[in-house]
Coordinates of C-alpha atoms and ligand atoms in Angstrom, one line a residue:
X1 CA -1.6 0.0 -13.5
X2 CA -3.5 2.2 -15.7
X3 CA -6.6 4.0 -14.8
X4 CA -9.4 3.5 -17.6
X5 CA -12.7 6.2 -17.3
X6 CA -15.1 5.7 -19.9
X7 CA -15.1 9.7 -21.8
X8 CA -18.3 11.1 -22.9
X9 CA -16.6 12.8 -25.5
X10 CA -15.4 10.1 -27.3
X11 CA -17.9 7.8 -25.8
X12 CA -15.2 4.8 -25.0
X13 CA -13.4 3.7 -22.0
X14 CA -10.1 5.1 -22.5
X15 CA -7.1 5.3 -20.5
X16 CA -6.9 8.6 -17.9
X17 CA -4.4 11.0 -19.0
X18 CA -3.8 14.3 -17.1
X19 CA -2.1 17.4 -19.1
X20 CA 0.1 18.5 -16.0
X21 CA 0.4 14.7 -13.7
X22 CA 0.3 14.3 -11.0
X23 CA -1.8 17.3 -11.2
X24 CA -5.5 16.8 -11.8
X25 CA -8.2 19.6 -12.4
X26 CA -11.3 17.9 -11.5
X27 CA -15.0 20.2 -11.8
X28 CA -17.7 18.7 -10.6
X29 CA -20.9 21.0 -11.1
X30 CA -22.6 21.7 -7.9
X31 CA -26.1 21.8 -6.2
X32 CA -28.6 24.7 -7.8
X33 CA -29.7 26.0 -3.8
X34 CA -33.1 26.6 -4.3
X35 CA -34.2 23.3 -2.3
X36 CA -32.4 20.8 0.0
X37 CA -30.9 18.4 -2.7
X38 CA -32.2 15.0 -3.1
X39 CA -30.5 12.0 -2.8
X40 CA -30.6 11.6 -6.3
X41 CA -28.3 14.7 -6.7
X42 CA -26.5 13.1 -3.4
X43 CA -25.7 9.9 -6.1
X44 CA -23.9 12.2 -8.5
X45 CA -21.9 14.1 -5.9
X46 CA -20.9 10.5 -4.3
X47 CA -20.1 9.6 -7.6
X48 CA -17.4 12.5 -8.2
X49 CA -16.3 11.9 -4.9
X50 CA -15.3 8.5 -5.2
X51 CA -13.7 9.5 -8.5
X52 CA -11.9 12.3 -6.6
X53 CA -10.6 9.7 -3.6
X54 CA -9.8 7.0 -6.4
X55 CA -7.8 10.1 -8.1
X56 CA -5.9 10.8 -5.0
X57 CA -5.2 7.2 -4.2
X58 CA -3.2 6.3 -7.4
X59 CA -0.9 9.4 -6.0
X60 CA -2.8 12.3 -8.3
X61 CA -2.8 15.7 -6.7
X62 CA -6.5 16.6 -7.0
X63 CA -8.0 20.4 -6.8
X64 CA -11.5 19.6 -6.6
X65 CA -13.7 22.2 -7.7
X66 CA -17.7 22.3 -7.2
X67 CA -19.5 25.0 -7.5
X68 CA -22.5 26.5 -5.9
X69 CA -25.2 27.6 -8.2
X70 CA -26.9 30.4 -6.6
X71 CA -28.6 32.0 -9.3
X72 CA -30.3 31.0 -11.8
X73 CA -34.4 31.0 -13.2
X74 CA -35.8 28.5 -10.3
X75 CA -34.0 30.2 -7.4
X76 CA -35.3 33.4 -8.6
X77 CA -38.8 31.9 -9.0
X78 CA -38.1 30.8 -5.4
X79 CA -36.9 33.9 -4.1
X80 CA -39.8 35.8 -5.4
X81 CA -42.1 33.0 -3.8
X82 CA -40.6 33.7 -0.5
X83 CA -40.0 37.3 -0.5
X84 CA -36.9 37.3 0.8
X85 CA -33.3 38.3 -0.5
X86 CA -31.2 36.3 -2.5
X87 CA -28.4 35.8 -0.2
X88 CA -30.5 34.5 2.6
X89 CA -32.6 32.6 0.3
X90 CA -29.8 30.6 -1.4
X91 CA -27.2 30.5 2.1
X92 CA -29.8 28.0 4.1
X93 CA -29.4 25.9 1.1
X94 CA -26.0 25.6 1.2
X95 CA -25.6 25.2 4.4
X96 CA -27.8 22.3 4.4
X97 CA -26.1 21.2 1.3
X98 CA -22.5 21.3 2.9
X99 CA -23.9 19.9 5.8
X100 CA -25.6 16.9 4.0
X101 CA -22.3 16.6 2.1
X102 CA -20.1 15.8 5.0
X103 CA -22.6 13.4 6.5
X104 CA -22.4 11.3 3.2
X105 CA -18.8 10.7 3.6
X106 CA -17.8 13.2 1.1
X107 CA -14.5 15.0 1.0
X108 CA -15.0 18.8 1.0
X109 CA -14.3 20.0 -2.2
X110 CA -10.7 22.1 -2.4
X111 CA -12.8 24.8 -3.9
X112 CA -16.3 26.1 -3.7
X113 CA -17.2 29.0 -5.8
X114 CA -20.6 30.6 -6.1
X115 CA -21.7 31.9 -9.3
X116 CA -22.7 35.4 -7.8
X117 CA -19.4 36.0 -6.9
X118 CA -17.9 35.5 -10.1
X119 CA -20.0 38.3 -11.9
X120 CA -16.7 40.0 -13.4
X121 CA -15.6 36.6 -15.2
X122 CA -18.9 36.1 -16.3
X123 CA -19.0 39.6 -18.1
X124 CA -15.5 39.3 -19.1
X125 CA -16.2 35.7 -20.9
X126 CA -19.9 37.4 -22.4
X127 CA -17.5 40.1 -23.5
X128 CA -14.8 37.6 -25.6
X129 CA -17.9 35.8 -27.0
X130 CA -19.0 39.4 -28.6
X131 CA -15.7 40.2 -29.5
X132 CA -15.4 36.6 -31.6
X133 CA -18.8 37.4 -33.4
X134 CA -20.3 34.1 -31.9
X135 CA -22.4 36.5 -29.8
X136 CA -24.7 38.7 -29.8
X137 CA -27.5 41.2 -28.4
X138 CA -31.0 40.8 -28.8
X139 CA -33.7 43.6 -28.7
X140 CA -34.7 43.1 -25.2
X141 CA -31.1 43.7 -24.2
X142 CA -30.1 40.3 -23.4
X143 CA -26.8 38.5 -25.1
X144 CA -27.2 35.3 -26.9
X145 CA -24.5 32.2 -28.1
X146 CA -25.1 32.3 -32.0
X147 CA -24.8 28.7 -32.4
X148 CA -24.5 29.1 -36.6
X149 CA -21.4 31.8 -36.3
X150 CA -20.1 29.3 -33.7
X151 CA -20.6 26.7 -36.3
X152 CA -19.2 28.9 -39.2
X153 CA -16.1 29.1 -37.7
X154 CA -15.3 25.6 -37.7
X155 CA -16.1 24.8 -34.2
X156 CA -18.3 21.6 -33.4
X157 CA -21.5 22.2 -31.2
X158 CA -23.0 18.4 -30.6
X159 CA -19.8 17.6 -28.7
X160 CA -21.3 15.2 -26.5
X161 CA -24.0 14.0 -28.0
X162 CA -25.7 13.9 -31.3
X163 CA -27.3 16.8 -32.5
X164 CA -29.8 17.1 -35.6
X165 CA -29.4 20.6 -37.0
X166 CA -32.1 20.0 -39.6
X167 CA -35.0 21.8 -38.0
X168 CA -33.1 24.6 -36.7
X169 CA -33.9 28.3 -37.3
X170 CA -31.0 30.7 -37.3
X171 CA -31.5 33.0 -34.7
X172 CA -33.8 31.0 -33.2
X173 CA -33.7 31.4 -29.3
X174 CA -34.4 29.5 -25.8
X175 CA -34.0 32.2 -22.7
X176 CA -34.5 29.5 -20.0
X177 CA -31.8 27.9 -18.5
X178 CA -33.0 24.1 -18.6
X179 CA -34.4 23.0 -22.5
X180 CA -34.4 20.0 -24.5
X181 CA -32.6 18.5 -27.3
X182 CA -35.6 19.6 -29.7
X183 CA -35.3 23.2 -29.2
X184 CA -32.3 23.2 -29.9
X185 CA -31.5 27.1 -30.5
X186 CA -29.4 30.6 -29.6
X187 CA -29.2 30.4 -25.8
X188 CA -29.1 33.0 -23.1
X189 CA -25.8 34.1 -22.0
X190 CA -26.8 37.3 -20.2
X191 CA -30.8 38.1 -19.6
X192 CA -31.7 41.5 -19.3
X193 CA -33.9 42.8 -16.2
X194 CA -37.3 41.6 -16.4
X195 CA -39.8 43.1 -13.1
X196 CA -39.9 39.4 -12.2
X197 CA -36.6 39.3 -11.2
X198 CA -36.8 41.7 -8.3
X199 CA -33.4 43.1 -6.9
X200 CA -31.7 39.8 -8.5
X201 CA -29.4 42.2 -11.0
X202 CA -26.1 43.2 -11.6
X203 CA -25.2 46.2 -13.7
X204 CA -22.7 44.9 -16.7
X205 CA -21.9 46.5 -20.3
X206 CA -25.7 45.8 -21.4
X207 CA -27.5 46.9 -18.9
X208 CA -28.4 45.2 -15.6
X209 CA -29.6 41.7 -15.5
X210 CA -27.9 38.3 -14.5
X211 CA -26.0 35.5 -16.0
X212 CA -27.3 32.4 -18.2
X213 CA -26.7 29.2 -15.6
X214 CA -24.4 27.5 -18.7
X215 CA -21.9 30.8 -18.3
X216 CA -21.8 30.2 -15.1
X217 CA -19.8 27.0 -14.9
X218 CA -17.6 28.0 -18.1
X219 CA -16.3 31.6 -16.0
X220 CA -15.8 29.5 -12.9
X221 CA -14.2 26.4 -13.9
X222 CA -11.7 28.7 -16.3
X223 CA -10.9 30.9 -13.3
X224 CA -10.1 27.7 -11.0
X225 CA -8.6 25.4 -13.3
X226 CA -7.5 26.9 -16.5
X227 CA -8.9 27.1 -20.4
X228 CA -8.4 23.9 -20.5
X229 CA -8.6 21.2 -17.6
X230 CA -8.6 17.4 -17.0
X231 CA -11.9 16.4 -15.6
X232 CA -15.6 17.9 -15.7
X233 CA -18.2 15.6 -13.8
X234 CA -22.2 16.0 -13.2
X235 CA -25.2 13.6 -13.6
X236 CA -26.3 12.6 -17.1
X237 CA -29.0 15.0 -17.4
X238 CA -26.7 17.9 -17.5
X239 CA -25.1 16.7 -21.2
X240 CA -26.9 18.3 -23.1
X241 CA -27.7 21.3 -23.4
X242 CA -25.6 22.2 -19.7
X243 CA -22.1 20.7 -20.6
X244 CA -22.5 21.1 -24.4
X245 CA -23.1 24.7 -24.0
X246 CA -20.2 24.8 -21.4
X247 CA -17.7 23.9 -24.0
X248 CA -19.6 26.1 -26.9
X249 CA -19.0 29.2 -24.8
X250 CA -15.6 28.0 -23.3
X251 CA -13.8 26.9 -26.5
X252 CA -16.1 30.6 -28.1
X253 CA -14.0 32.4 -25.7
X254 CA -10.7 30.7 -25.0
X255 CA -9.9 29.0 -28.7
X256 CA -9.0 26.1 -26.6
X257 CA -10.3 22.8 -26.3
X258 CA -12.4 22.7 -22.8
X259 CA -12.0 19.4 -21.4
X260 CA -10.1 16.7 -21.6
X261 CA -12.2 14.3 -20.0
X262 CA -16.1 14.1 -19.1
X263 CA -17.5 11.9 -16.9
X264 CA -21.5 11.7 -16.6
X265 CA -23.4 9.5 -13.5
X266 CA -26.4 8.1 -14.5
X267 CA -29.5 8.6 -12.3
X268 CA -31.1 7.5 -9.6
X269 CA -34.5 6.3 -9.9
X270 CA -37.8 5.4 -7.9
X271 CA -39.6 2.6 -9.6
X272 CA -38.1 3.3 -12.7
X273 CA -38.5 7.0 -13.1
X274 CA -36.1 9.5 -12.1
X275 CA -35.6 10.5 -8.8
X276 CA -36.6 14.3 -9.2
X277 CA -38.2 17.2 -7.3
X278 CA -41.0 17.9 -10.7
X279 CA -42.4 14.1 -9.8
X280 CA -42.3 14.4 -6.3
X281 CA -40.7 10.9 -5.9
X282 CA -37.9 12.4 -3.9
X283 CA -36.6 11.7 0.2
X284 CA -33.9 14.0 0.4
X285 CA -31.4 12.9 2.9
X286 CA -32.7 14.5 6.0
X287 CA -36.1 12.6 4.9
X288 CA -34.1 9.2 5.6
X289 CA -32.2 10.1 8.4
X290 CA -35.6 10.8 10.1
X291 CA -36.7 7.4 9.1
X292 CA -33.2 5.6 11.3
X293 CA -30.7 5.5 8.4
X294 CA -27.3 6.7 8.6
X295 CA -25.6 8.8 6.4
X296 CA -22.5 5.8 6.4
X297 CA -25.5 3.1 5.4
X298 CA -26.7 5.6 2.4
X299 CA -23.4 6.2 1.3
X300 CA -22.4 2.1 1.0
X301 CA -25.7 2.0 -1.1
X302 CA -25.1 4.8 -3.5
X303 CA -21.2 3.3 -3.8
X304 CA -22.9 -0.4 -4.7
X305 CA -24.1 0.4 -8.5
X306 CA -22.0 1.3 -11.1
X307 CA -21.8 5.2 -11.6
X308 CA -22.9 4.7 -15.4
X309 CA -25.9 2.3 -14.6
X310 CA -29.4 3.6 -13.5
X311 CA -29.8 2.6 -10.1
X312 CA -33.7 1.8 -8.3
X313 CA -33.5 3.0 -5.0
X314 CA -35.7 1.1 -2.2
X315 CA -35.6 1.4 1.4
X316 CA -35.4 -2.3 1.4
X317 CA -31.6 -1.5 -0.3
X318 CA -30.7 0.4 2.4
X319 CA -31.6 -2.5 4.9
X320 CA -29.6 -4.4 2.7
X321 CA -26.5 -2.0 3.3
X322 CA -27.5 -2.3 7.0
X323 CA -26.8 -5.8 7.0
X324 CA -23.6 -5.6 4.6
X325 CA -21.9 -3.0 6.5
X326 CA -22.8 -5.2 9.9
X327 CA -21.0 -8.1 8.1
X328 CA -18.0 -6.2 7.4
X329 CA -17.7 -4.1 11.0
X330 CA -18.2 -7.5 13.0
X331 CA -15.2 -8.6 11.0
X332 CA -13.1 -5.4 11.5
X333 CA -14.7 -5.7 15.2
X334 CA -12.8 -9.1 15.6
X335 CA -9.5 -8.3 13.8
X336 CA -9.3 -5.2 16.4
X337 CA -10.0 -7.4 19.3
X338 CA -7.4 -9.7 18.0
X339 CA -4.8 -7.3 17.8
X340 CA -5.3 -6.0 21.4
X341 CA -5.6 -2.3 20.2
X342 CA -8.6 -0.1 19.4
X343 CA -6.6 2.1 18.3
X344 CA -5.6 1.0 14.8
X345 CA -5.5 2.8 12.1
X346 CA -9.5 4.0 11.1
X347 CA -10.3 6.8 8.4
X348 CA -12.8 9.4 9.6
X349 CA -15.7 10.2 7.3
X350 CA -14.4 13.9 7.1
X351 CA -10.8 13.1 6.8
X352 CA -9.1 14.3 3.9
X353 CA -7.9 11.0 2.0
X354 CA -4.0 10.3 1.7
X355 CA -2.6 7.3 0.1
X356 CA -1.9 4.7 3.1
X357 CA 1.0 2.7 3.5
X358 CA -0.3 -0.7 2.1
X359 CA 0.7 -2.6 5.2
X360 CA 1.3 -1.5 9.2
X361 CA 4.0 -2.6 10.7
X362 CA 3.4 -5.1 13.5
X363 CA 2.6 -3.7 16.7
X364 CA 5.4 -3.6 19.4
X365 CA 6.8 -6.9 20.4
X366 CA 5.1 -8.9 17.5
X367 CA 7.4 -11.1 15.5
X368 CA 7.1 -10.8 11.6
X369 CA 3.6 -11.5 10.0
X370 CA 2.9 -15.3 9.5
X371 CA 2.3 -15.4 6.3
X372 CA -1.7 -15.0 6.1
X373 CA -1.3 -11.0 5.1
X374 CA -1.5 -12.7 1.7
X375 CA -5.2 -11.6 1.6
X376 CA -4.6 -8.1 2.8
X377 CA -2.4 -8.3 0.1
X378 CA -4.8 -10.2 -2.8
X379 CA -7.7 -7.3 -1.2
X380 CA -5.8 -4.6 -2.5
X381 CA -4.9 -5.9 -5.5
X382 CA -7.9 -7.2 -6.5
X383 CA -9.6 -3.7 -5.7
X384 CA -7.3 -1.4 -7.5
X385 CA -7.7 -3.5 -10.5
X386 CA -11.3 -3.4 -10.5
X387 CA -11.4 0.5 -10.0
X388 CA -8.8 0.7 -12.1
X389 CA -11.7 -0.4 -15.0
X390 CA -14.2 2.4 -15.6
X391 CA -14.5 2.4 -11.7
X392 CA -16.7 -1.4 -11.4
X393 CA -17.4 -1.2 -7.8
X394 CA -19.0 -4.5 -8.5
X395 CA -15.9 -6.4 -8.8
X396 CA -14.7 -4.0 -5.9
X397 CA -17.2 -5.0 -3.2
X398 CA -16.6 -8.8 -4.6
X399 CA -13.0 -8.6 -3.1
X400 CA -14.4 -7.3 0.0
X401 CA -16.8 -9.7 0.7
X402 CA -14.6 -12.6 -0.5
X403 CA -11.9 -11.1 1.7
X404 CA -14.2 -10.7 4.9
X405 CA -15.5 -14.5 4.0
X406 CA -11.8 -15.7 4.4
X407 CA -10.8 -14.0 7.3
X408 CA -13.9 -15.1 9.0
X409 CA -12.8 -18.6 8.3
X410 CA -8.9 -17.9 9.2
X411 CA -10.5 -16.1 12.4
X412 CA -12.6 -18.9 13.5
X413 CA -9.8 -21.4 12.6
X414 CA -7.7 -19.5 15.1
X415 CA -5.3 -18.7 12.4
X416 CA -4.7 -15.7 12.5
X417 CA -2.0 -13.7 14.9
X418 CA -2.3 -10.2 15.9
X419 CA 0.4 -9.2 13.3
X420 CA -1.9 -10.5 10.0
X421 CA -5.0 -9.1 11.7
X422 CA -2.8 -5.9 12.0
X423 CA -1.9 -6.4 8.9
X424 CA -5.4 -7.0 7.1
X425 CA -6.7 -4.0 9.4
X426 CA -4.3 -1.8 7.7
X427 CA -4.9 -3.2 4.5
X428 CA -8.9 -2.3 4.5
X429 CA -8.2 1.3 6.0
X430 CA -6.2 2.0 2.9
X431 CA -9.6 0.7 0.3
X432 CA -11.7 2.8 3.2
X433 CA -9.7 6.4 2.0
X434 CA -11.3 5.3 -1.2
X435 CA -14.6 4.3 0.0
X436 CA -14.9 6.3 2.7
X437 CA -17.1 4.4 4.9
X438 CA -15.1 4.9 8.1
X439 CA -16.5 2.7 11.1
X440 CA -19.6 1.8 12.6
X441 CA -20.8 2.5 16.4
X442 CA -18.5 3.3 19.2
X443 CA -15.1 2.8 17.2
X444 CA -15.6 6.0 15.7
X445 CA -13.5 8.3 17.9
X446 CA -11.0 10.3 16.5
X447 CA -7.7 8.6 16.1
X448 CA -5.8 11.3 18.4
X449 CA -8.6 10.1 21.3
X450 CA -7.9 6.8 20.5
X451 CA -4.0 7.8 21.0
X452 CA -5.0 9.1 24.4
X453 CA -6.8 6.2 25.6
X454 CA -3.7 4.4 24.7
X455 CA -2.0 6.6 26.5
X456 CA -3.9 6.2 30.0
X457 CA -3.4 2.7 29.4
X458 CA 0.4 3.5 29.4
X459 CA -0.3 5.8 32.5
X460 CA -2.2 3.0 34.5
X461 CA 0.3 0.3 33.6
X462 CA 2.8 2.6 35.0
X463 CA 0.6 3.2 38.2
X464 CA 0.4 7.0 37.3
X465 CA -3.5 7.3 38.0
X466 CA -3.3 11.1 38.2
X467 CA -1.9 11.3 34.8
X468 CA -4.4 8.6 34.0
X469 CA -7.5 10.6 35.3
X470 CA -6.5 13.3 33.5
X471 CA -6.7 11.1 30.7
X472 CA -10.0 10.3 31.5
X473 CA -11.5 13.7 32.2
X474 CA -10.2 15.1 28.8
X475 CA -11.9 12.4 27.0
X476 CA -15.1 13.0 29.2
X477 CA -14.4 16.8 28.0
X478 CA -14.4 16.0 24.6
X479 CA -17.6 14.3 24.8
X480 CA -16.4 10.4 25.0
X481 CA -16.3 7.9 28.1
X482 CA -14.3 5.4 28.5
X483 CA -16.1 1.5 29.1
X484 CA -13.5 -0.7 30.7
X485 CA -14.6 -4.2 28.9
X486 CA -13.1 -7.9 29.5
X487 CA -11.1 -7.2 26.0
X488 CA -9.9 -4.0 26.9
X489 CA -11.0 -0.4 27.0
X490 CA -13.0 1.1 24.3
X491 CA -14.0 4.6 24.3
X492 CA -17.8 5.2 23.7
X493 CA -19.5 8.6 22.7
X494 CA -21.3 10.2 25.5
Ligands
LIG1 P1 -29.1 20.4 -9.5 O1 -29.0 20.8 -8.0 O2 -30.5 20.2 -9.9 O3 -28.3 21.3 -10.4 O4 -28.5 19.0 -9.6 C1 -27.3 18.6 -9.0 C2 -26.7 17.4 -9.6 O5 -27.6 16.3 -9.3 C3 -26.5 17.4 -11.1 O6 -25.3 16.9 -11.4 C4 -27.6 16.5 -11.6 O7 -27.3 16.0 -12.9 C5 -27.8 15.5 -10.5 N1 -29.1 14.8 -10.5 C6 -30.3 15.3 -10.5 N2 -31.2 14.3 -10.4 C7 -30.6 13.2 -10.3 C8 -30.9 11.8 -10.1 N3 -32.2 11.4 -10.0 N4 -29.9 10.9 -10.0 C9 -28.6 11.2 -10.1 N5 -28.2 12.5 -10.2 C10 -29.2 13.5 -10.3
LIG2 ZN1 -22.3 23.3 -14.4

């Protein structure tokens, strides 16, 4: 079935079309490290991760590109603040950042550049802008985007949203990075070295300074992905004048058009105001891990709302996840036990996502299904068809919870045999490489640990306890024990 995105540019839900398929460019712009993010940013960057995983599950080869902004006008205020250099400034950041990623569920991206190592494309781009006429150099040494000679030659800024040009002044400029949609105006492409900058400068063709934070994500995205590419992600606030200045200096520079498709998450708010750093109604993640809550619970919440609906985030939502995901993992805890195997098939939080086969065979011995993998079956369908629409996780986690309803029935019935609990098992770890929830408590071991613990069951059965301790003291080595239990043994983290 087709895959249908609503696109910014053309504000409609239209159907997903790469220029090179099975090949997909995918840019998501990435955390400004001047702070640990919030998990308001952490909603966007779940966001283009689940688009990334849903990407990959309809058989699309992904390159994921995020980038790491690590310069720009707050870092530097920040770096002056702290009187320290750059480098280390910006590196705790995104550590903590990559770090914070990876407990979210998220897939590392394929590609992380950082703006300060992508200087010479920067320049070069600046230097094509010039060349074109749609830039130029102001007094104070710094280079500006001439939005009227971009608009004289036929090119349309006000791609992504609606611009009113009425008040504008030619040559009218904004030097800051961040402005509004009223001052609209010539923006910075290169500012020249003011004393507040400190050491942050890099020599270039006029003089030393530093990049724009728009010119940024235009050099790198060209670099990784081409003049033009499929897909270009990042929360709603970055539309204008971030992405509309993206593709002003990208289709300035390249004559070609940017993006194909843009994709914009709304925000995340706290009693109905965004979630931001300026209003100081912000946990960042580490704030709610402190408070008990696991990056798997935060992530179900973020994955509950729509990516284009404003979403209120209360800690009372996140003890709703709580209980949600307890409904589903005592339902996955029941199939396992029903099967006779921990070991089935489980996708780790960090695990890069590959498309599933949409059933498992039955395990040794087992005669065919009896029939009741028709839900596994309906599960699937129903899910792919509702991401299949602009992404409505709402009609997604419907299937799920209809799903875990019926086999809670067929389970309590006593009608279900090992082989359709196999079956349904496998079914939900192919949705989870889209969701990416992985599982809850002790099943979380590593599927080769789980192959070893089958193994020393092997060992045992065959009376070979020396290869059977051995077993066991490599697990212990690695951190897990193994608790014998009246189902069976289950390997628990130590
Ligand atoms: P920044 O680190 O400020 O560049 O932001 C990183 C990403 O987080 C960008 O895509 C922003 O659009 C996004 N973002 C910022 N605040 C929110 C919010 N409250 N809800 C969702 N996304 C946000
Ligand atoms: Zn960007």
């Amino acid at each position: 079935m087709a895959l249908k995105l609503f696109n910014t540019l053309s504000r409609s839900v239209q159907e997903f079309a790469p220029l090179a398929p099975p090949k997909v460019g995918m840019y998501c712009c990435g955390p400004t490290v001047h702070d640990f993010a919030h998990i308001g940013n952490f909603r966007t960057f779940v966001f283009a991760d689940l688009v990334r995983r849903w990407l990959e599950f309809k058989g699309h080869a992904v390159t994921h590109v995020m980038n790491i902004t690590d310069v720009e006008d707050k870092i530097i205020r920040r770096v002056r603040e702290a009187n320290t250099s750059l480098r280390d400034f910006t590196g705790q950041y995104e550590t903590a950042f990559l770090e914070d990623l990876k407990t979210l569920g998220c897939l590392a991206p394929h590609l992380l550049p950082r703006a300060t190592e992508h200087i010479p494309e920067i320049i070069a781009l600046i230097e094509k802008l010039l060349a074109r006429g749609v830039a130029y150099q102001a007094a104070d040494g710094s280079i500006y985007f001439s939005i009227e000679k971009y608009r004289g030659c036929g090119c349309k800024y006000g791609q992504l949203v609606n611009l009113n040009f009425d008040g504008m002044r030619a040559g009218e400029r904004v030097a800051s990075d961040e402005y509004e949609k009223e001052s609209l105006a010539d923006f910075a492409l290169w500012k020249a070295r003011v004393p507040e900058d400190g050491a942050v400068a890099w020599p270039s063709p006029w003089g030393e300074g530093r990049p724009g934070w728009h010119i940024e994500c235009s050099a790198m995205s060209i670099r990784h992905l081409g003049a033009s590419f499929d897909l270009h992600l990042g929360g709603e606030d970055l539309m204008f004048p971030h992405h509309e200045d993206e593709i002003a200096q990208s289709e300035g520079a390249t004559g070609q058009p940017f993006v194909r498709h843009w994709m914009h998450g709304a925000h995340l708010l706290v009693e109905g105001k965004k979630m931001s750093k300026s209003l100081g109604n912000y946990f960042t993640l580490r704030d709610l891990l402190a408070k008990g809550f696991t990056g798997r619970e935060i992530r179900y919440l973020l994955l509950t709302a729509h990516y284009r609906e404003q979403f209120n985030f209360t800690i009372e939502g996140l003890q709703g996840a709580r209980a949600a995901l307890a409904r589903i993992d005592e339902c996955l805890g029941k199939l396992r036990e029903l099967t006779g195997r921990d070991a089935l098939p489980r996708v780790q939080l960090d695990e890069t996502a590959r498309p599933l086969p949409p059933t498992l065979p039955p395990p040794d011995g087992e005669r065919v299904p009896d029939g009741r993998e028709r839900g596994a079956a309906k599960l699937i369908s129903d899910f792919t068809a509702a991401l299949d629409e602009d992404l409505n996780v709402s009609a997604a986690w419907g299937a799920v919870f209809e799903w875990v309803r019926e086999t809670n029935r067929l389970l309590a019935a006593s009608q279900l045999s090992a082989a359709s609990a196999a079956n349904a098992l496998g079914a939900w770890a192919r949705l989870d490489s889209v969701f990416g929830l992985g599982t809850g408590g002790s099943a979380e071991a590593p599927p080769e640990l789980l192959a070893l613990l089958d193994e020393r069951q092997a060992a045992r059965k065959a009376k070979d306890f020396k290869r059977s301790d051995a077993i066991r003291d490599e697990l212990k080595a690695k951190g897990w024990a193994i608790e014998d239990t009246p189902k069976g043994p289950r390997l628990k983290k130590v």
